[in-house]
PDB file of C-alpha atoms in Angstrom:
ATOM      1  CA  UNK A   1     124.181 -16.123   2.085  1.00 42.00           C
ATOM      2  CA  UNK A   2     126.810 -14.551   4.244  1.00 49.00           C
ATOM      3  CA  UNK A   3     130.279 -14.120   3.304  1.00 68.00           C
ATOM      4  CA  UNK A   4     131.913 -17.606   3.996  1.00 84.00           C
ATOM      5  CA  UNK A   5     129.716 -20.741   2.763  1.00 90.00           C
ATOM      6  CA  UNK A   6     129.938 -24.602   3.245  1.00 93.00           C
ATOM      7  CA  UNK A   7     128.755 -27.102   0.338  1.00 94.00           C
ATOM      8  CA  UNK A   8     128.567 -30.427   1.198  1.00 96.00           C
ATOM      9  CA  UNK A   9     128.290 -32.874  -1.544  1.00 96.00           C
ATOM     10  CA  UNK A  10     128.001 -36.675  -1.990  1.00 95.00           C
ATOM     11  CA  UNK A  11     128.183 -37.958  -5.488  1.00 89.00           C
ATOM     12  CA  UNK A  12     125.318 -36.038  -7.586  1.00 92.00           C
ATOM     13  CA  UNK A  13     123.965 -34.735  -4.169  1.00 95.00           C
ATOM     14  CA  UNK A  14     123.921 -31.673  -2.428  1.00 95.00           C
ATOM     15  CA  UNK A  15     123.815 -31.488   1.799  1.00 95.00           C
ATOM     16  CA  UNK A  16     120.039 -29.367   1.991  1.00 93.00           C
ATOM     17  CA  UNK A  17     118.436 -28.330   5.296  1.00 87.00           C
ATOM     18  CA  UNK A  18     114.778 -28.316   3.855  1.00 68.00           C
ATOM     19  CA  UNK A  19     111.382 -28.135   5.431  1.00 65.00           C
ATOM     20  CA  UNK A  20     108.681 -30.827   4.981  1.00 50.00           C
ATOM     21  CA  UNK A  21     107.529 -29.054   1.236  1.00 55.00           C
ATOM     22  CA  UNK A  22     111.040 -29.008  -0.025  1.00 53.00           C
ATOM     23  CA  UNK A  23     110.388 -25.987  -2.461  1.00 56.00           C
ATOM     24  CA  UNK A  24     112.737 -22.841  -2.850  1.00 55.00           C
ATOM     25  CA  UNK A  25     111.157 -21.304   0.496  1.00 52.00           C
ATOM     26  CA  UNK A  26     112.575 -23.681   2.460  1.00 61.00           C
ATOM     27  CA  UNK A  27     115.827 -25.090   1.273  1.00 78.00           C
ATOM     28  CA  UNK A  28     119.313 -24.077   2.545  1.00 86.00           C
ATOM     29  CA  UNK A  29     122.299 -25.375   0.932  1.00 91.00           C
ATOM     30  CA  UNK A  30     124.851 -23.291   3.307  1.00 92.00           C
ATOM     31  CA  UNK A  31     126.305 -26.779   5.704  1.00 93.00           C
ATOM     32  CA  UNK A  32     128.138 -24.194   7.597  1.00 91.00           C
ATOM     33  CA  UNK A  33     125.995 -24.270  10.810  1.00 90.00           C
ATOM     34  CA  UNK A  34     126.090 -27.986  11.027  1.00 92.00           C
ATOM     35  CA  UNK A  35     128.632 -30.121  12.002  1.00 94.00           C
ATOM     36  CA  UNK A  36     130.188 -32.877   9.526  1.00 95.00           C
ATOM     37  CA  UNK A  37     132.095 -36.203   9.613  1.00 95.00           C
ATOM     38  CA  UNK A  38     135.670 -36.104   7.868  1.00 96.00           C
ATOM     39  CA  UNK A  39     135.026 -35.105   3.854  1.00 96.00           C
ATOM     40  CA  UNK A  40     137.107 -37.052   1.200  1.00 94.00           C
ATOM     41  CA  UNK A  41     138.315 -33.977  -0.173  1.00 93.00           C
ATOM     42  CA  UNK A  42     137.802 -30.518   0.720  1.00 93.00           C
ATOM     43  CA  UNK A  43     138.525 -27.218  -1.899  1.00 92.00           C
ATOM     44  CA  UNK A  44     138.105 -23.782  -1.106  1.00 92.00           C
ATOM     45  CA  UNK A  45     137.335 -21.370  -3.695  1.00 87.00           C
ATOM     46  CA  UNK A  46     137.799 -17.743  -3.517  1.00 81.00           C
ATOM     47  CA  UNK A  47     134.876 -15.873  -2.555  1.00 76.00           C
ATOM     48  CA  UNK A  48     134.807 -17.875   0.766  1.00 82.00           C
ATOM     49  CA  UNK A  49     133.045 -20.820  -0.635  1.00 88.00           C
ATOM     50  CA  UNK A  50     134.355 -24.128   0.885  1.00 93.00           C
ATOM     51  CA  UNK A  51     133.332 -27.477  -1.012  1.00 94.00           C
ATOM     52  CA  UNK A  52     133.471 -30.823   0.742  1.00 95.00           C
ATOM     53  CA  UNK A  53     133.065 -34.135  -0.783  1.00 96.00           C
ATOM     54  CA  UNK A  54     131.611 -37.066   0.811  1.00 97.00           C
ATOM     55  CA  UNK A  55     131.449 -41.126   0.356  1.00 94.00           C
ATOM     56  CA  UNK A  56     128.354 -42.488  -0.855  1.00 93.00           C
ATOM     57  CA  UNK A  57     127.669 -44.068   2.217  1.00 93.00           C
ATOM     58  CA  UNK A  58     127.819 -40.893   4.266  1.00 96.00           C
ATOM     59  CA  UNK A  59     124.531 -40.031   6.507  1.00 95.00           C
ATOM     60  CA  UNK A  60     123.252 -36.987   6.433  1.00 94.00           C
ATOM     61  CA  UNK A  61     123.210 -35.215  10.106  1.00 93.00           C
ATOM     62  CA  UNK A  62     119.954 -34.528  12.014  1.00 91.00           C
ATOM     63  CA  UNK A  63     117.396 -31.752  10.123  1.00 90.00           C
ATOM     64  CA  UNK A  64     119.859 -32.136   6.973  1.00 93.00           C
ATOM     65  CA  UNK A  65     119.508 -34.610   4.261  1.00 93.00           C
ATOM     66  CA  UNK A  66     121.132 -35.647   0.512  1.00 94.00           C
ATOM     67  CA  UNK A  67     119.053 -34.021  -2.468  1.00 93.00           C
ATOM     68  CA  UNK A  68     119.976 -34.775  -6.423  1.00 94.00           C
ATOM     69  CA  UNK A  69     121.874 -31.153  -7.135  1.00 93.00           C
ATOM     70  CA  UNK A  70     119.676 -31.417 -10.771  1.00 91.00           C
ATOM     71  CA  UNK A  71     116.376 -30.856  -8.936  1.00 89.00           C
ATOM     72  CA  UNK A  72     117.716 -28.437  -6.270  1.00 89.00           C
ATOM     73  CA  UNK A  73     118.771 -25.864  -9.208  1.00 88.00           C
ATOM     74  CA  UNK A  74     115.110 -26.223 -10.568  1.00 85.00           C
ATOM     75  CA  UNK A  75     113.861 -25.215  -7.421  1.00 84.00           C
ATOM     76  CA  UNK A  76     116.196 -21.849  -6.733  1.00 86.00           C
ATOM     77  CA  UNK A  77     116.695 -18.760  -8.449  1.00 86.00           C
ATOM     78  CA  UNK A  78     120.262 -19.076 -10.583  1.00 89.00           C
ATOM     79  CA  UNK A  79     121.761 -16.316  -7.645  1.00 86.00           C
ATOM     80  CA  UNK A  80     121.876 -19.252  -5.004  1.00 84.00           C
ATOM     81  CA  UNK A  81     122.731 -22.160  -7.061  1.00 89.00           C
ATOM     82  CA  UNK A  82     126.098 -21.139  -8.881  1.00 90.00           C
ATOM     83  CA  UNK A  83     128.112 -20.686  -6.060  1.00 88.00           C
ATOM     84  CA  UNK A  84     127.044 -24.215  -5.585  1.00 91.00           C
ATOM     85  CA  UNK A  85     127.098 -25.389  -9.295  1.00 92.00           C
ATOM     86  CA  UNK A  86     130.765 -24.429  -9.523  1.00 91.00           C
ATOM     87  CA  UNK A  87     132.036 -26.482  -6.416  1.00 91.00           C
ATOM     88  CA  UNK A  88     130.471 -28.974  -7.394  1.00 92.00           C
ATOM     89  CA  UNK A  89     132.533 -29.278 -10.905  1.00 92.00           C
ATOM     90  CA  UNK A  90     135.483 -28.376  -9.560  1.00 90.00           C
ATOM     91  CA  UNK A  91     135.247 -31.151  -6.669  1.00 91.00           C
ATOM     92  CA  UNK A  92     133.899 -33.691  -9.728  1.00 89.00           C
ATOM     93  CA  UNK A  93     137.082 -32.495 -11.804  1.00 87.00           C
ATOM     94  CA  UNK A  94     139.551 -33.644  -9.185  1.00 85.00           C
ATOM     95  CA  UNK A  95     138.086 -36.787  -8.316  1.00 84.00           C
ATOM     96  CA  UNK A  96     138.269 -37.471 -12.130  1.00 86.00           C
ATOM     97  CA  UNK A  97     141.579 -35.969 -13.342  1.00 87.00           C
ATOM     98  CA  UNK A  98     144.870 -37.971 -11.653  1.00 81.00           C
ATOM     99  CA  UNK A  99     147.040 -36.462 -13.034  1.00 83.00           C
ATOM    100  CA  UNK A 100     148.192 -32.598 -13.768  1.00 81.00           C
ATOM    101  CA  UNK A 101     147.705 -32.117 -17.435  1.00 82.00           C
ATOM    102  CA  UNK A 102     150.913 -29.550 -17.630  1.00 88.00           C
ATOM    103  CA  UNK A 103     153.227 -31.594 -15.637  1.00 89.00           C
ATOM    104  CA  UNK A 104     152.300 -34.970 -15.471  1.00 87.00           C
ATOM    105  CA  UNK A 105     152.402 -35.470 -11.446  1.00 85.00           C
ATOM    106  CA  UNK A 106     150.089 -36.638  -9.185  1.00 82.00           C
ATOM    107  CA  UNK A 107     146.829 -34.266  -8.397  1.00 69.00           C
TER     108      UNK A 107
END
């Protein structure tokens, strides 16, 4: 992966560019070479990695398509996944937490 990465996510889904066998040869989760409609929320993490969050209804663009982020960790060695693994929680975290648990105000 290079230095700045795009992970595009819809509910428990992950944006893939895959090949027709779907195994670990083929899969990409890097979005950054394809252009996307407007994400519900966007975070960027250090390390360059750049999380966007999509509605379920979203379609996935042309060569790309939505794959359950469970079964794309069992197909990829831990090294590409993590990155991955952590925007997704941190994404899931603010769509789930309203409300700053120091202060009280709005998130």
């Amino acid at each position: 992966m290079s230095n700045r990465v795009r992970f595009a996510f819809r509910s428990g889904e992950i944006l893939v560019s895959a090949g027709i066998q779907n195994d670990a040869a083929t899969l990409e989760l890097d979005s950054s070479a394809v252009e996307l409609p407007e994400p519900i929320d966007t975070l960027v993490l250090s390390a360059g990695i750049q999380a966007l969050s999509f509605d379920d209804g979203t379609d996935a663009p042309h060569g790309w398509e939505w794959m359950p982020f469970r079964g794309v960790i069992g197909a990829l060695p831990e090294n590409e996944w993590l990155g991955a693994a952590r925007a997704m929680a941190l994404l899931n975290w603010r769509r789930s937490t309203r409300y700053c648990g120091v202060c009280g105000h709005l998130n």
